[in-house]
Coordinates of C-alpha atoms and ligand atoms in Angstrom, one line a residue:
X21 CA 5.7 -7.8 -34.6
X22 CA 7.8 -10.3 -32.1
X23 CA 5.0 -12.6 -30.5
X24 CA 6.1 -13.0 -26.8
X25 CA 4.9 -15.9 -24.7
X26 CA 1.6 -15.7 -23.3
X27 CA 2.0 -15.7 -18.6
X28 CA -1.3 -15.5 -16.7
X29 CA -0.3 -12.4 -14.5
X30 CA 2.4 -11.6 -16.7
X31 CA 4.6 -13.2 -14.6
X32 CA 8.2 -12.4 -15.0
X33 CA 7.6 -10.1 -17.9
X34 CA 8.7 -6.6 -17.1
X35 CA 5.9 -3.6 -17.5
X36 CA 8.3 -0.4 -17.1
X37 CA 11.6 0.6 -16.5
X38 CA 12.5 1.9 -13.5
X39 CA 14.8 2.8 -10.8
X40 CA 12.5 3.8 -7.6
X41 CA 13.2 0.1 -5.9
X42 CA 14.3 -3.1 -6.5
X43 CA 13.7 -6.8 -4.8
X44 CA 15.9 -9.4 -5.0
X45 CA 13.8 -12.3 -4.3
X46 CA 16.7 -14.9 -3.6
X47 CA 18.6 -12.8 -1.5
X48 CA 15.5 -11.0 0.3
X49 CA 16.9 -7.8 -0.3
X50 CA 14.5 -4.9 -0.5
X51 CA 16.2 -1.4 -1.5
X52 CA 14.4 2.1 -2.4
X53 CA 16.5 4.0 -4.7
X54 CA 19.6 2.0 -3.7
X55 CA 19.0 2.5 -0.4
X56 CA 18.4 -0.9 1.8
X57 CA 14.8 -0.8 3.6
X58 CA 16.5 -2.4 6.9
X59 CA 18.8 0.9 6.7
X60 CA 16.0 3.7 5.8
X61 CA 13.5 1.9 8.8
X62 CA 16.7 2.2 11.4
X63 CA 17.6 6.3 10.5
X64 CA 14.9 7.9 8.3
X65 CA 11.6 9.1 8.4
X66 CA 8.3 8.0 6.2
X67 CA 8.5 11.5 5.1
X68 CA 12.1 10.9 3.8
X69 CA 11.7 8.1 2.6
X70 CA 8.6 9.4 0.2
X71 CA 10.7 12.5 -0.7
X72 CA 13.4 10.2 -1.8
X73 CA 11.1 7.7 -3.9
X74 CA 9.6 10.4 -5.3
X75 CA 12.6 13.2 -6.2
X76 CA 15.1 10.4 -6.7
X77 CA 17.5 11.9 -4.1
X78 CA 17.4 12.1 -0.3
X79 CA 16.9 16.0 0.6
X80 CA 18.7 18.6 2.3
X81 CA 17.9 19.5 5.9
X82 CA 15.7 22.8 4.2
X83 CA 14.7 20.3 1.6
X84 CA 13.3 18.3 4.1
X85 CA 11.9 21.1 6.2
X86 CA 10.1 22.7 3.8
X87 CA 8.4 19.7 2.2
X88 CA 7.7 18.5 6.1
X89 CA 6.1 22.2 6.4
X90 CA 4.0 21.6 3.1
X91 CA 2.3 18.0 4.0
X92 CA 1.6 19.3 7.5
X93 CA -0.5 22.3 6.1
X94 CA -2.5 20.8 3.7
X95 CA -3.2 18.1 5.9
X96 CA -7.3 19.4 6.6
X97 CA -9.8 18.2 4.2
X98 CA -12.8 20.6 2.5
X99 CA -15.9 20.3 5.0
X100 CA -17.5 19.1 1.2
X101 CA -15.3 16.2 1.2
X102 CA -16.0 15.8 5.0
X103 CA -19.9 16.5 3.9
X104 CA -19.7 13.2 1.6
X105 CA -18.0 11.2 3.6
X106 CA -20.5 11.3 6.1
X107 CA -23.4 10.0 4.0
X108 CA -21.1 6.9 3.6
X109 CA -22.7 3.8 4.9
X110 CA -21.5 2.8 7.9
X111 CA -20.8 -0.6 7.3
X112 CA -19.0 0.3 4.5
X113 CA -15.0 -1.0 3.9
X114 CA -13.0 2.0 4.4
X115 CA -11.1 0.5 1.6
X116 CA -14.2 1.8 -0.6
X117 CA -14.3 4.8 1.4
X118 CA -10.8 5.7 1.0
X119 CA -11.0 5.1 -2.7
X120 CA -14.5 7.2 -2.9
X121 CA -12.6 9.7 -1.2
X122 CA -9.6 10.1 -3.4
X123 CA -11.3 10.3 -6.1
X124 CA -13.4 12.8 -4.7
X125 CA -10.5 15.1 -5.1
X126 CA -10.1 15.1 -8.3
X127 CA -13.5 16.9 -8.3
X128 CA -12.1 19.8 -6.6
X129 CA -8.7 19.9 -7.7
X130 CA -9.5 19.4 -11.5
X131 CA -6.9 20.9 -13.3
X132 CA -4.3 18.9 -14.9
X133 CA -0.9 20.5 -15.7
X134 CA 1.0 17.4 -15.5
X135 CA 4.2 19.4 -17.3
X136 CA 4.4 21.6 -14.6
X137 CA 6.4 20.6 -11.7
X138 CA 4.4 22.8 -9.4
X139 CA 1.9 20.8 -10.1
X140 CA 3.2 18.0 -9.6
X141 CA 4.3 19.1 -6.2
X142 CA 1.2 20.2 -5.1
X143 CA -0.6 16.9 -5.9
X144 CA 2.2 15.1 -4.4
X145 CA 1.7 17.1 -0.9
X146 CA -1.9 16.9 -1.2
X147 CA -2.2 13.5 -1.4
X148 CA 0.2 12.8 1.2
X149 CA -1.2 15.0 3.6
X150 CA -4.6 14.1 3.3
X151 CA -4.9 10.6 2.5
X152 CA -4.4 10.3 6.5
X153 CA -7.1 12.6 7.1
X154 CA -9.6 10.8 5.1
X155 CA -8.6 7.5 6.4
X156 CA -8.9 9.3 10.3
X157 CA -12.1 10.8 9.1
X158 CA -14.0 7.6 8.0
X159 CA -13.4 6.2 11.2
X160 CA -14.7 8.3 13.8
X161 CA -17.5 9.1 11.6
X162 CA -19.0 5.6 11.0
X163 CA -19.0 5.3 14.7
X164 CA -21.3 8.5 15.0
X165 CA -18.4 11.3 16.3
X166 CA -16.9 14.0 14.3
X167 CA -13.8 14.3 12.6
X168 CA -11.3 15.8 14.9
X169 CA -9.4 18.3 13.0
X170 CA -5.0 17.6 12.6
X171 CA -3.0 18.5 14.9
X172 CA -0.1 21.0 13.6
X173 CA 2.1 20.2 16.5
X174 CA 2.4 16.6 15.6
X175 CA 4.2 14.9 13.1
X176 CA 3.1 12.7 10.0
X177 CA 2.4 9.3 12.2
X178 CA 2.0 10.8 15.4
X179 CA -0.8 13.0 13.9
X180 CA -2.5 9.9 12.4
X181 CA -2.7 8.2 15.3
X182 CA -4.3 11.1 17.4
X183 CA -7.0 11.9 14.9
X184 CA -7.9 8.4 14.6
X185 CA -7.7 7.6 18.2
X186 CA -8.9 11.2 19.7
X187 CA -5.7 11.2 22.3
X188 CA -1.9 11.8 21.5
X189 CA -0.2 8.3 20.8
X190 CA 3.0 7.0 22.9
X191 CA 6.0 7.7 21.5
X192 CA 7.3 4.2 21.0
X193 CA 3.9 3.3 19.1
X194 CA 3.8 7.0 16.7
X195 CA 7.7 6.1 15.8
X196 CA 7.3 2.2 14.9
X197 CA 3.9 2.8 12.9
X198 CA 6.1 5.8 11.1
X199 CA 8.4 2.7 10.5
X200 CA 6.0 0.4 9.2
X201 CA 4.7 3.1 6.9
X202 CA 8.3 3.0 5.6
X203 CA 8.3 -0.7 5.3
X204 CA 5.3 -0.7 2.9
X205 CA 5.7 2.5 1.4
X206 CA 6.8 0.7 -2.2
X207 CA 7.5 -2.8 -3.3
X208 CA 8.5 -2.7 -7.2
X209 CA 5.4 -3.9 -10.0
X210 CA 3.0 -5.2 -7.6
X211 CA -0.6 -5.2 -8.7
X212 CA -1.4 -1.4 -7.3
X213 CA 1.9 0.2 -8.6
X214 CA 0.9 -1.2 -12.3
X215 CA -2.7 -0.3 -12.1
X216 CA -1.3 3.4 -11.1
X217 CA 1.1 3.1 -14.0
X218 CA -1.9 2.2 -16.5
X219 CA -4.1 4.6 -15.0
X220 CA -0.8 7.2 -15.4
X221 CA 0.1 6.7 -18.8
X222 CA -3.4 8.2 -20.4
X223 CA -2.5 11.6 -18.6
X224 CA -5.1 11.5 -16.1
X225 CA -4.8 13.3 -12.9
X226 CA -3.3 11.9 -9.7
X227 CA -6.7 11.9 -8.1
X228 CA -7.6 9.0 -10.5
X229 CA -4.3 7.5 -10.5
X230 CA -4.3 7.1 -6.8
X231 CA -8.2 5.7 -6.7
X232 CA -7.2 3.7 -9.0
X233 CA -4.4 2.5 -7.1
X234 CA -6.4 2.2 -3.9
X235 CA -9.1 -0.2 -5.4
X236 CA -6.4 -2.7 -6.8
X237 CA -4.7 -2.9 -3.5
X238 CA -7.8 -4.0 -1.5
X239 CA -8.3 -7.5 -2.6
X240 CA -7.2 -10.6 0.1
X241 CA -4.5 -11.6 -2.4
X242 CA -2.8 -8.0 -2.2
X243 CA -2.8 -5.6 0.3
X244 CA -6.1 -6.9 1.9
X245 CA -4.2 -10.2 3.2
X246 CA -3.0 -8.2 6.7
X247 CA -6.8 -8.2 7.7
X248 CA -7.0 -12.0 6.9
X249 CA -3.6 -13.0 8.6
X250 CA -5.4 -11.6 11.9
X251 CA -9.0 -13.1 10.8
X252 CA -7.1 -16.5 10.4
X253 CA -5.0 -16.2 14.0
X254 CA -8.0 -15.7 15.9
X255 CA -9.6 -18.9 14.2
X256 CA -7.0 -20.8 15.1
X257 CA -7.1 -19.8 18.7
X258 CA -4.3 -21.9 20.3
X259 CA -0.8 -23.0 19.2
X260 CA -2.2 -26.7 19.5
X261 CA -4.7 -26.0 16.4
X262 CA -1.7 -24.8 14.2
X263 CA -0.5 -28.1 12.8
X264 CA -4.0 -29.2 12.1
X265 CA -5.1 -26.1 10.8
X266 CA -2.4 -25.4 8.3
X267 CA -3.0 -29.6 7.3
X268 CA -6.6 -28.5 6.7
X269 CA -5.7 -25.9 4.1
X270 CA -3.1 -27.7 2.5
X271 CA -5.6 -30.6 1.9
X272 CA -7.8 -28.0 0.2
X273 CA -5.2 -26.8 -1.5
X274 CA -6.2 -23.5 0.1
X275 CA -3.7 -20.4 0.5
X276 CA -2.2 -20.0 3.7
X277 CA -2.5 -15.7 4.1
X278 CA 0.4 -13.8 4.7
X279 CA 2.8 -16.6 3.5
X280 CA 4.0 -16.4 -0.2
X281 CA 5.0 -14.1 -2.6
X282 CA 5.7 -13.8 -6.4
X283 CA 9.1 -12.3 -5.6
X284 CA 10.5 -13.7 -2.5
X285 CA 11.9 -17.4 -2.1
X286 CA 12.6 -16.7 1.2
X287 CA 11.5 -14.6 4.3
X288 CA 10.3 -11.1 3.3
X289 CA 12.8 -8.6 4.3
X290 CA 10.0 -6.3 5.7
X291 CA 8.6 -9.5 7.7
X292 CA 11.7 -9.7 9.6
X293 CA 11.4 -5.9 10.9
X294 CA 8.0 -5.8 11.5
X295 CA 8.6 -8.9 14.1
X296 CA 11.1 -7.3 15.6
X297 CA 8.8 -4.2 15.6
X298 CA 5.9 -6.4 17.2
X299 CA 8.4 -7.7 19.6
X300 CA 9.1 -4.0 21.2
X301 CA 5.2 -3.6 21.1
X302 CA 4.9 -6.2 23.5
X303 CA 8.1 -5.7 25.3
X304 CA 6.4 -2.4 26.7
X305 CA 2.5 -3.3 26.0
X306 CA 2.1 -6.7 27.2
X307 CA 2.6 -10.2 25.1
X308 CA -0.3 -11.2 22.6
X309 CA -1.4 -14.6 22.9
X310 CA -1.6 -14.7 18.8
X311 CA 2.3 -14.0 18.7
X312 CA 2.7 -17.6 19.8
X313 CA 0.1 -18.6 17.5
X314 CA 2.1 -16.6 14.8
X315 CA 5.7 -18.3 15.6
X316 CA 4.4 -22.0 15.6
X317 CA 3.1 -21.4 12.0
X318 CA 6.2 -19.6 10.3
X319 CA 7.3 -22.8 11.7
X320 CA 5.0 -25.4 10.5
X321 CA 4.9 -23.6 7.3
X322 CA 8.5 -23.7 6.6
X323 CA 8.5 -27.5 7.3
X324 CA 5.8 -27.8 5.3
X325 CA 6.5 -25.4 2.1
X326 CA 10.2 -24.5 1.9
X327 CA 10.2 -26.5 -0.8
X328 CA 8.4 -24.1 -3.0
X329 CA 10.0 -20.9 -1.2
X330 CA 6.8 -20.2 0.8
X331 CA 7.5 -18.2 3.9
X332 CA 6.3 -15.3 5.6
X333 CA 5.2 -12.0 3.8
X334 CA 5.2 -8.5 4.6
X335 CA 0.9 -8.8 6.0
X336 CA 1.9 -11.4 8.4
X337 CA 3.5 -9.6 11.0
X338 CA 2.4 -6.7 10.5
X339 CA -1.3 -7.5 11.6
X340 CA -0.1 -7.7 14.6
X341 CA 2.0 -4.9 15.6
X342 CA -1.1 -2.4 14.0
X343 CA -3.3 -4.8 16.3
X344 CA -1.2 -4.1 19.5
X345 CA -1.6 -0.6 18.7
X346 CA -5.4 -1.3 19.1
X347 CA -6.0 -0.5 15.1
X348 CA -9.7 -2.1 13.8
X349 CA -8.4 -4.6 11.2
X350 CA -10.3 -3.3 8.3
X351 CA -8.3 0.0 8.7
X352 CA -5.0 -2.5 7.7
X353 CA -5.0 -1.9 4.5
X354 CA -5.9 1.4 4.3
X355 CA -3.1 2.4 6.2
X356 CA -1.0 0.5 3.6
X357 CA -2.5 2.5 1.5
X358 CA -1.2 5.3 3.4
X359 CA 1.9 4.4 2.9
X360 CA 1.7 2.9 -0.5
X361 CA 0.3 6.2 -2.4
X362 CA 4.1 7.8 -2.0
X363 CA 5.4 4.9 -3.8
X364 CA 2.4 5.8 -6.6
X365 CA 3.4 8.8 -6.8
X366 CA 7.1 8.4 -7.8
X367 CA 5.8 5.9 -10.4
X368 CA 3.6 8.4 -11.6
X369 CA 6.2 10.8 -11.7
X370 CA 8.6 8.3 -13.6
X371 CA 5.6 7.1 -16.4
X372 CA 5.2 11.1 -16.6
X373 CA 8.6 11.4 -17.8
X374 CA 8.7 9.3 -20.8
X375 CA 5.1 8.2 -20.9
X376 CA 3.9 5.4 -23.8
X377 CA 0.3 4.4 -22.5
X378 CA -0.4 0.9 -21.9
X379 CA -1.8 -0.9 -24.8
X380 CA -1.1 -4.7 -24.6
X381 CA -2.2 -7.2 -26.9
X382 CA -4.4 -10.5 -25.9
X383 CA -4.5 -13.7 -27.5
X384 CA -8.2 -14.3 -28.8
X385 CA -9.5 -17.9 -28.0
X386 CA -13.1 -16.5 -29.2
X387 CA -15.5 -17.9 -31.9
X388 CA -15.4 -16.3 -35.5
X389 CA -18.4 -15.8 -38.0
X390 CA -21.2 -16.1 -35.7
X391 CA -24.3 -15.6 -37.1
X392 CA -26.8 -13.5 -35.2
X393 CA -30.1 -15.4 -33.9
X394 CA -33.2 -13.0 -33.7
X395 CA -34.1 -13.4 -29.5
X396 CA -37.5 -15.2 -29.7
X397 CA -35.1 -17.5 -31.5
X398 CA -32.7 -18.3 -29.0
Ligands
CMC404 N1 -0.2 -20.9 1.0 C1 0.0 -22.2 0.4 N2 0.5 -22.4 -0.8 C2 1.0 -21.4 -1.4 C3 0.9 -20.1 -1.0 C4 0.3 -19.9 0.3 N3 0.1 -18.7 0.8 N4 1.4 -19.2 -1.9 C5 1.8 -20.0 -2.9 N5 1.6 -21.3 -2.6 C6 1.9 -22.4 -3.5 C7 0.8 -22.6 -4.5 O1 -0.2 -23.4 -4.1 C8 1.6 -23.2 -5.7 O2 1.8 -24.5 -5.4 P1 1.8 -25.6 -6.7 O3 2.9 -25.2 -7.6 O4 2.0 -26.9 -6.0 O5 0.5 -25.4 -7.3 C9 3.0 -22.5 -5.6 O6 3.1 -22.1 -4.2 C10 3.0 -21.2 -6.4 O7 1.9 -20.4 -6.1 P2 1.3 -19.3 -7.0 O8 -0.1 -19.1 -6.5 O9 1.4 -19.7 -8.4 O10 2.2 -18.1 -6.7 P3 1.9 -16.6 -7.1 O11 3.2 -16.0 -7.4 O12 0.9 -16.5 -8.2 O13 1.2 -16.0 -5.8 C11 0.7 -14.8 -3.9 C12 1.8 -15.1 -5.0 C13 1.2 -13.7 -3.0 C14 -0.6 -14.3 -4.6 C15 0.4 -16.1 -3.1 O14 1.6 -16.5 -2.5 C16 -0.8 -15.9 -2.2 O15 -1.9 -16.0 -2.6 N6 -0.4 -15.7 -0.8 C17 -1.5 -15.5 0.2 C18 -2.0 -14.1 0.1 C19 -1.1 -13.1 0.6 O16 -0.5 -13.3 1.7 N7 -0.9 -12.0 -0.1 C20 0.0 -10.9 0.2 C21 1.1 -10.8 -0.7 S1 2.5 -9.8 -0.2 C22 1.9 -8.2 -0.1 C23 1.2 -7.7 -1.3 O17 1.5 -8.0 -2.4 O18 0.3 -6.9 -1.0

């Protein structure tokens, strides 16, 4: 057997092949199925842009109808799952709640055809349609109201936004989250796309794929950086405390969040939309103080770390423009979730199709021929 240098992370070693996006990290060029993201956030829809990542091809007007028509009525949850949901505690993450949830319906959606594409389809439509629901759900609940129940009339992001705000969104705001849901909707081998991959290849169901999924994208140095971005902006409090602040950090060798990335060596592709995307929030909302706060340390950071090809991320801007939209920022990263689980599903999809499950190797830097000591012993 060829023995392969050991990477912490596994950095640069590749885990799959696959043709659902690709990231050109010099360039910062982002494209899903060949497609550029700038291009797809401009003229398509998060619904279209999941159909593509997931069937490989964009569809048909009927193509796009009828699978519009599927999410939209499948989008209520089983008063069960609503039942659970509610004995959640309230201080909960609704990270945890999310991925409680999801697994939840593998409970009641338990058989596993994974050859049949039926199947496939229907898990794919499930999970889109009610992923938002949950997310909605968990919200009103922990602040002591019901659910309201989806709104048929509405589309994918414009529905969102009126059950989790209880009134029917702007325009402008239901058509730039619907954006931003494109934006994050799949990004290559991250963390969360690999765990679903793993959790794929034993033949599981795409209950536990998604859960799965859901619980690696939670932590600060993945998808839960977009709630620290904001937690760090209001500590800074002024453009005056930038330079000082980001010093501070760099002194403690401390991350700066929403700045780096494994791939990128320059500006994040989706960064640069989701500014301009913040900039028409506050064009017809008002300005945010913590925009200014937000320019002065792209700036300060680039003097600083350019060097190394530290600049800003996708969570940095986008923060903000979910903030503007008067969003709670724990509920960032589950609505990158929301976005994210299409992008899981097409790489379920693809490990389905010539699946080999995960099975690395380690390098052992253990003891050998211990003997065992008796415990009153020890
Ligand atoms: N602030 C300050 N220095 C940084 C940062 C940062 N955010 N990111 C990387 N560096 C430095 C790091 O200290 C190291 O310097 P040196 O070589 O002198 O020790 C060098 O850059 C390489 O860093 P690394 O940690 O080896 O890079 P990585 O590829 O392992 O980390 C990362 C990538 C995204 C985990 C990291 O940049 C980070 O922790 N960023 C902050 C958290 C964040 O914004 N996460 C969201 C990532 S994008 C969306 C997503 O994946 O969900």
């Amino acid at each position: 057997m060829m023995v392969c240098e050991y990477k912490p992370g596994l950095e640069g070693i590749p885990a799959a092949q696959s043709s659902i996006s690709h990231v050109d990290g010099q360039k910062g060029i982002l494209e899903y199925r060949g497609i550029r993201i700038e291009e797809l956030a401009e003229k398509s829809s998060f619904l279209e842009t999941a159909y593509l990542l997931i069937w490989g091809e964009l569809p048909s007007k009927e193509e796009l109808e009828a699978f519009e028509y599927e999410v939209r009525y499948h989008r209520r949850i089983k008063y069960r799952i609503r039942d659970m949901m509610k004995c959640f505690p309230e201080s909960g993450h609704p990270m945890d709640a999310l991925q409680a949830s999801a697994a939840a319906l593998g409970l009641f959606y338990s058989r596993r055809d994974l050859h049949n594409p039926a199947y496939i389809r229907d898990s794919v439509v499930r999970l889109l349609a009610t992923i938002p629901t949950m997310v909605a759900a968990f919200q009103l609940m922990r602040k002591g109201n019901d659910p309201v129940r989806p709104r048929d009339d509405l589309d994918y992001s414009a529905n969102f936004l009126y059950m989790l705000n209880e009134k029917e969104p702007d325009a402008l705001a239901a058509k730039i989250f619907d954006i931003c849901l494109i934006l994050h909707v799949e990004h290559t081998m991250n963390a969360s796309t690999f765990s679903a991959r793993v959790t794929a290849s034993t033949l599981t169901d795409p209950y536990a794929v998604v859960a799965s999924a859901v619980g690696t994208l939670g932590g600060p140095l993945h998808g839960g950086a977009n709630e620290e971005v904001i937690q760090m902006l209001e500590e800074i409090g002024s453009v005056e405390n930038v330079r000082p602040y980001v010093d501070n950090l760099l002194q403690r060798k401390a991350k700066i969040m929403g700045f780096g990335h494994r791939v990128y060596k320059v500006k994040d592709p989706r960064a640069t939309v989701l500014q301009n995307l913040a900039e028409q929030l506050f064009a017809k909302f008002g300005h945010d103080k913590y925009y200014d706060i937000a320019l002065e340390m792209e700036q300060v950071v680039a003097e600083k770390l350019s060097g190394k090809g530290i600049y800003p991320n996708v969570d940095f801007y986008s923060g903000l423009v979910y903030g503007k939209m008067g969003i709670p920022t724990d509920l960032f990263t589950p609505i990158f979730a929301i976005a994210r689980v299409a992008g899981w599903l097409a790489h379920w999809k693809e490990q389905l199709a010539e699946n080999r499950i995960f099975r690395p190797t380690q390098i052992y830097n253990g003891r050998h021929e211990i003997p065992y000591i008796p415990i009153d012993q020890r």
